[in-house]
Short mmCIF file of C-alpha atoms in Angstrom, two decimals:
data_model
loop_
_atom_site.label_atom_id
_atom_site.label_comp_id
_atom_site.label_asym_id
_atom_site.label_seq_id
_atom_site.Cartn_x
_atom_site.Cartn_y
_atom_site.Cartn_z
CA UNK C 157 182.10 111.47 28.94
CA UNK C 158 180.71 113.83 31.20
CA UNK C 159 178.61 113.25 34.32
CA UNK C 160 175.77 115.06 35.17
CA UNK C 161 174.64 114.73 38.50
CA UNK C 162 171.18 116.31 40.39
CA UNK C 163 170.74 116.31 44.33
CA UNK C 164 166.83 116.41 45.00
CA UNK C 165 165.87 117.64 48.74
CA UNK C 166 162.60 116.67 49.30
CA UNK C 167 161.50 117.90 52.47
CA UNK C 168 158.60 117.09 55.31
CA UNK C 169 155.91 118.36 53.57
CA UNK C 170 156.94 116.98 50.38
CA UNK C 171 157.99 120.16 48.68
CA UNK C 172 161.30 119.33 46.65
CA UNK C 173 164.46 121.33 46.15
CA UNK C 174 166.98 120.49 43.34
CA UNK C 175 170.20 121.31 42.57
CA UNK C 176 171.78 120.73 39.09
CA UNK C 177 175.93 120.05 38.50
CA UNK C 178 177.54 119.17 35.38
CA UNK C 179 174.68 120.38 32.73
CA UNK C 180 175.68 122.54 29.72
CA UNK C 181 173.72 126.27 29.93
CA UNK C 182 170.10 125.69 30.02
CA UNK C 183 169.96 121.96 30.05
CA UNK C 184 169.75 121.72 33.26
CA UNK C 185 166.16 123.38 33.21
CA UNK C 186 165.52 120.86 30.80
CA UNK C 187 166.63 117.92 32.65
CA UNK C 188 164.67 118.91 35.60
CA UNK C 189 161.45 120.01 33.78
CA UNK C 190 161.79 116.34 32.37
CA UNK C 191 162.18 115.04 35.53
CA UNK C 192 159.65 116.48 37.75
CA UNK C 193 157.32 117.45 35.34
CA UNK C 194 154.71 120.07 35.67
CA UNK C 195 155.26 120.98 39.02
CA UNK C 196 154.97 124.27 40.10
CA UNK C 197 158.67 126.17 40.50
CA UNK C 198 159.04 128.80 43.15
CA UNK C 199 162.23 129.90 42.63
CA UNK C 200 165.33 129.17 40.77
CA UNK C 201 168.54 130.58 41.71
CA UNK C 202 171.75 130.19 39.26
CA UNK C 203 174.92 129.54 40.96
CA UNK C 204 178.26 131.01 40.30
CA UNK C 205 179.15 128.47 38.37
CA UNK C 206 175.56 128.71 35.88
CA UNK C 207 176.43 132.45 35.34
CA UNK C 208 179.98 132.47 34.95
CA UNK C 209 179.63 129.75 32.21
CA UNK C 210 176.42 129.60 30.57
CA UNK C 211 178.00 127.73 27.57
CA UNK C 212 179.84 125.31 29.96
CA UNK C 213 178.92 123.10 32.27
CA UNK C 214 176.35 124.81 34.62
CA UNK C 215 174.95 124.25 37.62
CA UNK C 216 171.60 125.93 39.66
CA UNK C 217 169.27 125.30 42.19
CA UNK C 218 165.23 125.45 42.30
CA UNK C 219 162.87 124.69 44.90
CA UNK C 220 159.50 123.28 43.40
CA UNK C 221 156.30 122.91 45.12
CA UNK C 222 154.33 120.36 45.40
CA UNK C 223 150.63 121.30 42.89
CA UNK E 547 101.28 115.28 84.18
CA UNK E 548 104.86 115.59 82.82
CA UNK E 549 107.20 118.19 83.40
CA UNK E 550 110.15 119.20 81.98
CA UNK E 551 113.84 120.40 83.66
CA UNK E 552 116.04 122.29 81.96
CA UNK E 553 119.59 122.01 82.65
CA UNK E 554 122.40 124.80 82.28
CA UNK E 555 123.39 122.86 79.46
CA UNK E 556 121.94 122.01 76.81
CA UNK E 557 121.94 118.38 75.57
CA UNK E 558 122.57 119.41 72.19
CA UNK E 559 124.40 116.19 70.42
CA UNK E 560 122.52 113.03 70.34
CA UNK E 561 125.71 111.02 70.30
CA UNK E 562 127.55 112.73 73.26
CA UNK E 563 123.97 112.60 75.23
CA UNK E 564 124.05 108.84 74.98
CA UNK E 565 127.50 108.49 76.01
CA UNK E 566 126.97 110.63 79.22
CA UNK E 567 123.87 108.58 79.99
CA UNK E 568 125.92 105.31 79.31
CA UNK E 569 128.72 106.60 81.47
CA UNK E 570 126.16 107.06 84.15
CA UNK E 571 124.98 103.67 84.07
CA UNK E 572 121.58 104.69 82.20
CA UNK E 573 120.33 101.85 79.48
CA UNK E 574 119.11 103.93 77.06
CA UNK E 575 117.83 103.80 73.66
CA UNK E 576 116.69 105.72 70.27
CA UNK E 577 113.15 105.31 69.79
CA UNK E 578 111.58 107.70 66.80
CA UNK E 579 113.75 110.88 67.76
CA UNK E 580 113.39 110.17 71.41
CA UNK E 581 116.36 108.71 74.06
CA UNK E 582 114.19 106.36 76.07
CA UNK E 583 116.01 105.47 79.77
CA UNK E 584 115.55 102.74 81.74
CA UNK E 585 113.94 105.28 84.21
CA UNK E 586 109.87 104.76 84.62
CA UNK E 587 107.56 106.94 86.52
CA UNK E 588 103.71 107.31 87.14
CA UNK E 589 103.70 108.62 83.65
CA UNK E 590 105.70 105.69 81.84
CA UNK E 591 109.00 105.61 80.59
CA UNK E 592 111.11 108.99 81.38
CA UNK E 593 112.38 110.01 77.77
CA UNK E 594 114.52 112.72 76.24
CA UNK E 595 112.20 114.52 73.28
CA UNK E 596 113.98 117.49 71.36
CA UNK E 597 112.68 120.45 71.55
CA UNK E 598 114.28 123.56 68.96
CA UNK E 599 117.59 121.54 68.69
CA UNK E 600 118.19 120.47 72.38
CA UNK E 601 116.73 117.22 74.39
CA UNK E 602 114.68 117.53 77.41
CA UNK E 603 113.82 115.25 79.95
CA UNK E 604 110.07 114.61 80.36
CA UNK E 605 108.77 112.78 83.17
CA UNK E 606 105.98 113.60 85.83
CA UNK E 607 106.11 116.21 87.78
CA UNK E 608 105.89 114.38 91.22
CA UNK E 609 107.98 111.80 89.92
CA UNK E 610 105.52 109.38 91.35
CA UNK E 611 106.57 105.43 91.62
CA UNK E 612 109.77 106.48 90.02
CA UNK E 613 111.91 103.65 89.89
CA UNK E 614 114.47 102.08 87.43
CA UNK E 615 113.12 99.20 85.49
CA UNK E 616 115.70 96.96 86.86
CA UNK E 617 115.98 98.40 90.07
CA UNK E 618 118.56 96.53 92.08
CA UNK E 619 120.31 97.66 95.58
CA UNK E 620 123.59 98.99 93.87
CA UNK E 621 121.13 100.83 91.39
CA UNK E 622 118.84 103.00 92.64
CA UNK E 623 116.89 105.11 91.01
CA UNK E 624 117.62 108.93 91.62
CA UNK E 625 115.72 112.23 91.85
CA UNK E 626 115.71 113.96 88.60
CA UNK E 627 117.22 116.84 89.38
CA UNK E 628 120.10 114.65 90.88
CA UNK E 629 120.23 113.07 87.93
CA UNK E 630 120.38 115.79 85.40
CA UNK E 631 122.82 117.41 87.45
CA UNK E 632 124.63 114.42 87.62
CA UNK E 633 123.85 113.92 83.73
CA UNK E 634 125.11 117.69 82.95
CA UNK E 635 128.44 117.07 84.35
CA UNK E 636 129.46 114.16 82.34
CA UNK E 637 127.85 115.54 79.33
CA UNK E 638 130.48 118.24 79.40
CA UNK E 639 133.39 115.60 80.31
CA UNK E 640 131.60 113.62 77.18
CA UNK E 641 131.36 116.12 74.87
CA UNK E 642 135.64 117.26 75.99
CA UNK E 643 136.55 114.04 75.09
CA UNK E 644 134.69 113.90 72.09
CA UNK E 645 136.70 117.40 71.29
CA UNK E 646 139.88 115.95 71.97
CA UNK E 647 139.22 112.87 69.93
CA UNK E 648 138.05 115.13 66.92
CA UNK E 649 141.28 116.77 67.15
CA UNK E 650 143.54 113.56 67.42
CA UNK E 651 141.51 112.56 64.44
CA UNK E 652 142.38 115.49 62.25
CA UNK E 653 145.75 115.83 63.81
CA UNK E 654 146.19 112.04 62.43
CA UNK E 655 144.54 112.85 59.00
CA UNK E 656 146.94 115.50 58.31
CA UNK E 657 149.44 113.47 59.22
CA UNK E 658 148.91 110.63 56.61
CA UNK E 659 148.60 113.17 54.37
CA UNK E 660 151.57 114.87 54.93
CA UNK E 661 153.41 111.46 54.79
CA UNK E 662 151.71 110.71 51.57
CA UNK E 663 153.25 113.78 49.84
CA UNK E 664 156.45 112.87 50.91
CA UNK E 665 156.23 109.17 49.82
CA UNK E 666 154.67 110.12 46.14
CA UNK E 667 157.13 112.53 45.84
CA UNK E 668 160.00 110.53 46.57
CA UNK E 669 158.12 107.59 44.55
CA UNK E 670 157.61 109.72 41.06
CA UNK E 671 161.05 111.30 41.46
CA UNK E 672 162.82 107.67 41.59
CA UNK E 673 160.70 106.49 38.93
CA UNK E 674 161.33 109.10 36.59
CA UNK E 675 165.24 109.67 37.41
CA UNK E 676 165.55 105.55 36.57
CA UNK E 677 163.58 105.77 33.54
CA UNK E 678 165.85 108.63 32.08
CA UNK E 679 168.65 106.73 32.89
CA UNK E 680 170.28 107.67 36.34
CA UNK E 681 171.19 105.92 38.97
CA UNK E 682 170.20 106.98 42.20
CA UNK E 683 171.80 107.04 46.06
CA UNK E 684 169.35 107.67 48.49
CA UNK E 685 169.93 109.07 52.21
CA UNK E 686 168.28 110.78 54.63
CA UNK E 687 169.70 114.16 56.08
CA UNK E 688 167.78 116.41 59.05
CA UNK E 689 164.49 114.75 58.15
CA UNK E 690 164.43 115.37 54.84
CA UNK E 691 164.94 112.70 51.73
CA UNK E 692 168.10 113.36 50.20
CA UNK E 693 168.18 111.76 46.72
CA UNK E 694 171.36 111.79 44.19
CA UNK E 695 170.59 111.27 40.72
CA UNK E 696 173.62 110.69 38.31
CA UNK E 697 174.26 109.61 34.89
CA UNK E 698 176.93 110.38 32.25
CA UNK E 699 176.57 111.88 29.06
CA UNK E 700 178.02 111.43 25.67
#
Protein backbone atom coordinates (compact mmCIF):
# COMPACT_ATOMS: atom_id res chain seq x y z
CA UNK A 1 0.00 0.00 0.00
CA UNK A 2 1.22 3.17 -1.03
CA UNK A 3 0.31 6.65 0.21
CA UNK A 4 -0.27 9.41 -1.82
CA UNK A 5 -0.27 12.56 -0.23
CA UNK A 6 -1.13 16.41 -1.79
CA UNK A 7 -0.24 19.74 0.20
CA UNK A 8 -2.73 22.52 -1.15
CA UNK A 9 -1.48 26.29 -0.39
CA UNK A 10 -4.24 28.35 -0.75
CA UNK A 11 -3.27 31.76 -0.36
CA UNK A 12 -4.97 35.42 0.56
CA UNK A 13 -6.58 35.93 -2.44
CA UNK A 14 -7.70 32.50 -2.77
CA UNK A 15 -5.43 31.40 -5.55
CA UNK A 16 -4.25 27.72 -4.68
CA UNK A 17 -0.89 26.04 -5.07
CA UNK A 18 -0.51 22.20 -4.94
CA UNK A 19 2.06 19.97 -4.61
CA UNK A 20 1.75 16.21 -5.43
CA UNK A 21 4.05 13.20 -3.52
CA UNK A 22 3.68 9.62 -3.93
CA UNK A 23 1.64 9.51 -7.45
CA UNK A 24 2.82 7.16 -10.25
CA UNK A 25 3.90 9.41 -13.65
CA UNK A 26 1.01 11.40 -14.71
CA UNK A 27 -1.48 10.53 -12.06
CA UNK A 28 -0.81 13.09 -10.21
CA UNK A 29 -2.29 15.53 -12.94
CA UNK A 30 -5.09 13.37 -12.73
CA UNK A 31 -5.63 13.41 -9.12
CA UNK A 32 -5.48 17.08 -9.04
CA UNK A 33 -7.60 17.79 -12.19
CA UNK A 34 -10.14 15.55 -10.17
CA UNK A 35 -9.75 17.45 -7.33
CA UNK A 36 -9.94 20.99 -8.22
CA UNK A 37 -11.68 20.70 -11.22
CA UNK A 38 -11.74 23.13 -14.03
CA UNK A 39 -9.75 25.66 -12.61
CA UNK A 40 -7.52 27.52 -14.51
CA UNK A 41 -3.56 26.22 -14.10
CA UNK A 42 -0.82 28.75 -14.39
CA UNK A 43 1.98 26.81 -14.12
CA UNK A 44 3.14 23.40 -13.31
CA UNK A 45 6.59 22.66 -12.46
CA UNK A 46 7.85 18.82 -12.17
CA UNK A 47 10.18 18.17 -9.44
CA UNK A 48 13.28 16.12 -9.45
CA UNK A 49 11.69 13.45 -8.31
CA UNK A 50 8.56 13.63 -11.36
CA UNK A 51 11.41 13.68 -13.99
CA UNK A 52 13.80 11.36 -12.72
CA UNK A 53 10.99 8.72 -12.42
CA UNK A 54 8.14 9.23 -14.56
CA UNK A 55 7.13 5.51 -14.20
CA UNK A 56 7.60 5.69 -10.36
CA UNK A 57 6.23 7.44 -7.88
CA UNK A 58 6.23 11.19 -8.92
CA UNK A 59 5.80 14.17 -7.44
CA UNK A 60 5.13 18.11 -8.95
CA UNK A 61 3.85 21.25 -8.08
CA UNK A 62 1.14 23.68 -9.83
CA UNK A 63 -0.23 26.85 -8.84
CA UNK A 64 -3.96 27.24 -10.08
CA UNK A 65 -5.93 30.32 -10.20
CA UNK A 66 -8.87 30.99 -9.04
CA UNK A 67 -11.63 31.40 -12.66
CA UNK B 1 -37.77 90.18 -6.39
CA UNK B 2 -35.46 87.16 -5.86
CA UNK B 3 -31.97 86.95 -6.42
CA UNK B 4 -29.67 84.41 -6.69
CA UNK B 5 -25.80 83.92 -5.08
CA UNK B 6 -23.54 81.83 -6.45
CA UNK B 7 -21.01 80.27 -4.37
CA UNK B 8 -17.36 79.10 -5.40
CA UNK B 9 -18.76 75.83 -5.14
CA UNK B 10 -21.12 74.39 -6.60
CA UNK B 11 -23.83 72.47 -4.66
CA UNK B 12 -23.75 69.75 -7.00
CA UNK B 13 -25.06 66.49 -4.88
CA UNK B 14 -28.44 66.68 -3.44
CA UNK B 15 -27.50 64.30 -0.66
CA UNK B 16 -24.20 66.00 0.51
CA UNK B 17 -26.22 69.55 0.18
CA UNK B 18 -28.65 68.32 2.78
CA UNK B 19 -26.13 67.06 5.06
CA UNK B 20 -24.16 70.43 5.05
CA UNK B 21 -27.43 72.26 5.65
CA UNK B 22 -28.29 69.71 8.50
CA UNK B 23 -24.84 70.12 9.94
CA UNK B 24 -25.54 73.80 10.00
CA UNK B 25 -28.57 73.52 11.91
CA UNK B 26 -30.88 74.28 8.71
CA UNK B 27 -34.40 72.13 8.73
CA UNK B 28 -34.66 71.49 5.38
CA UNK B 29 -36.66 69.54 3.07
CA UNK B 30 -37.27 68.06 -0.67
CA UNK B 31 -40.16 69.60 -2.11
CA UNK B 32 -40.64 68.79 -6.15
CA UNK B 33 -36.78 69.12 -7.00
CA UNK B 34 -36.38 71.99 -4.63
CA UNK B 35 -34.43 71.98 -0.87
CA UNK B 36 -36.85 74.16 1.02
CA UNK B 37 -35.03 75.77 4.46
CA UNK B 38 -36.51 76.86 7.32
CA UNK B 39 -35.27 80.36 6.17
CA UNK B 40 -38.34 82.87 5.06
CA UNK B 41 -38.00 86.23 3.56
CA UNK B 42 -40.28 89.01 2.00
CA UNK B 43 -40.51 86.65 -0.86
CA UNK B 44 -41.52 83.33 1.10
CA UNK B 45 -39.63 80.45 1.85
CA UNK B 46 -35.73 80.74 0.74
CA UNK B 47 -35.27 77.47 -1.44
CA UNK B 48 -32.49 75.76 -3.33
CA UNK B 49 -33.86 75.25 -7.24
CA UNK B 50 -31.28 73.51 -9.69
CA UNK B 51 -30.24 75.17 -12.26
CA UNK B 52 -27.90 73.05 -15.26
CA UNK B 53 -26.95 70.43 -12.55
CA UNK B 54 -26.10 72.67 -9.50
CA UNK B 55 -28.60 74.23 -6.67
CA UNK B 56 -28.93 77.83 -6.09
CA UNK B 57 -30.23 79.71 -3.41
CA UNK B 58 -33.16 82.01 -4.30
CA UNK B 59 -34.41 84.46 -1.99
CA UNK B 60 -35.04 88.33 -2.29
CA UNK B 61 -32.68 90.46 -3.04
CA UNK B 62 -32.97 92.78 0.07
CA UNK B 63 -33.54 89.91 2.10
CA UNK B 64 -36.40 91.80 3.59
CA UNK B 65 -38.12 90.38 7.03
CA UNK B 66 -35.67 87.58 6.75
CA UNK B 67 -36.02 85.52 9.62
CA UNK B 68 -35.97 81.73 10.47
CA UNK B 69 -39.36 80.24 10.91
CA UNK B 70 -38.57 79.25 14.36
CA UNK B 71 -36.47 81.97 15.21
CA UNK B 72 -35.25 81.57 18.75
CA UNK B 73 -32.24 83.59 20.60
CA UNK B 74 -29.59 80.73 20.08
CA UNK B 75 -30.89 80.69 16.35
CA UNK B 76 -30.73 83.53 14.51
CA UNK B 77 -31.24 83.92 11.28
CA UNK B 78 -28.09 84.97 9.16
CA UNK B 79 -27.24 87.10 6.11
CA UNK B 80 -27.12 85.02 3.07
CA UNK B 81 -23.97 85.52 2.07
CA UNK B 82 -22.89 84.48 5.68
CA UNK B 83 -24.71 81.69 5.25
CA UNK B 84 -23.62 80.34 1.96
CA UNK B 85 -20.25 80.96 2.95
CA UNK B 86 -20.84 79.28 5.96
CA UNK B 87 -22.88 76.57 3.85
CA UNK B 88 -19.81 76.23 1.24
CA UNK B 89 -17.44 75.25 3.85
CA UNK B 90 -19.20 72.35 5.28
CA UNK B 91 -20.36 71.29 1.95
CA UNK B 92 -16.75 70.54 1.14
CA UNK B 93 -16.12 68.90 4.78
CA UNK B 94 -19.60 66.96 3.72
CA UNK B 95 -18.86 65.96 0.56
CA UNK B 96 -14.78 64.68 2.15
CA UNK B 97 -16.47 62.63 4.36
CA UNK B 98 -18.78 61.31 2.03
CA UNK B 99 -15.36 60.45 -0.09
CA UNK B 100 -13.85 58.79 2.67
CA UNK B 101 -16.91 56.77 3.49
CA UNK B 102 -17.19 55.69 -0.29
CA UNK B 103 -13.79 54.45 0.02
CA UNK B 104 -14.18 52.53 3.43
CA UNK B 105 -17.15 51.11 1.66
CA UNK B 106 -15.32 49.67 -1.30
CA UNK B 107 -12.26 49.05 0.74
CA UNK B 108 -14.80 46.73 2.90
CA UNK B 109 -16.48 45.22 -0.27
CA UNK B 110 -13.29 44.01 -1.55
CA UNK B 111 -12.56 42.75 1.47
CA UNK B 112 -15.55 40.29 1.85
CA UNK B 113 -14.81 39.38 -1.34
CA UNK B 114 -11.46 38.56 -1.00
CA UNK B 115 -12.40 36.51 2.15
CA UNK B 116 -15.05 34.79 0.20
CA UNK B 117 -12.52 33.36 -2.31
CA UNK B 118 -10.52 32.13 0.28
CA UNK B 119 -13.38 30.44 2.25
CA UNK B 120 -14.98 28.71 -1.11
CA UNK B 121 -11.80 27.70 -1.98
CA UNK B 122 -10.84 26.11 1.07
CA UNK B 123 -14.66 24.85 1.28
CA UNK B 124 -14.71 22.97 -2.39
CA UNK B 125 -11.15 21.73 -1.85
CA UNK B 126 -12.20 19.88 1.58
CA UNK B 127 -15.25 18.71 0.08
CA UNK B 128 -13.84 17.21 -2.82
CA UNK B 129 -10.47 15.76 -1.14
CA UNK B 130 -13.15 13.86 1.50
CA UNK B 131 -15.31 12.68 -1.16
CA UNK B 132 -12.32 10.99 -3.06
CA UNK B 133 -11.33 9.53 -0.07
CA UNK B 134 -8.53 11.52 1.84
CA UNK B 135 -8.22 12.60 4.93
CA UNK B 136 -7.26 15.96 5.52
CA UNK B 137 -4.93 18.06 8.28
CA UNK B 138 -5.50 21.51 8.13
CA UNK B 139 -3.07 24.44 9.41
CA UNK B 140 -2.41 27.72 8.81
CA UNK B 141 1.20 28.91 7.77
CA UNK B 142 2.19 32.90 6.98
CA UNK B 143 -1.47 33.66 6.30
CA UNK B 144 -2.11 31.28 4.00
CA UNK B 145 -4.40 27.87 4.43
CA UNK B 146 -2.22 25.05 4.44
CA UNK B 147 -4.25 21.88 3.72
CA UNK B 148 -2.75 18.10 3.64
CA UNK B 149 -4.68 15.69 1.78
CA UNK B 150 -3.64 11.94 2.16
CA UNK B 151 -4.92 8.63 1.32
CA UNK B 152 -3.34 5.26 0.43
CA UNK B 153 -3.60 3.37 -2.55
CA UNK B 154 -3.89 -0.22 -3.48
Amino acid sequence: MAEEKIVLLIDEEGVISAKTIGFKGEACLDALDKLLGPQTITSIKKTDEYLQQVSAKSSIKINMKRK
Amino acid sequence: MSAVIKTLTPFVEQDVLLEALSSLGVECHVKNNLIMTDRVDYQGTQHFQINDGVYQLVHDSDELQGRLISDSLSNKYTAVKQFLGELEIAYKSTYQLKLIRAEEAERLKMERARQARVAEARGKAIAQAKEQGYSVKESHVNGKIKLVLTRTSH
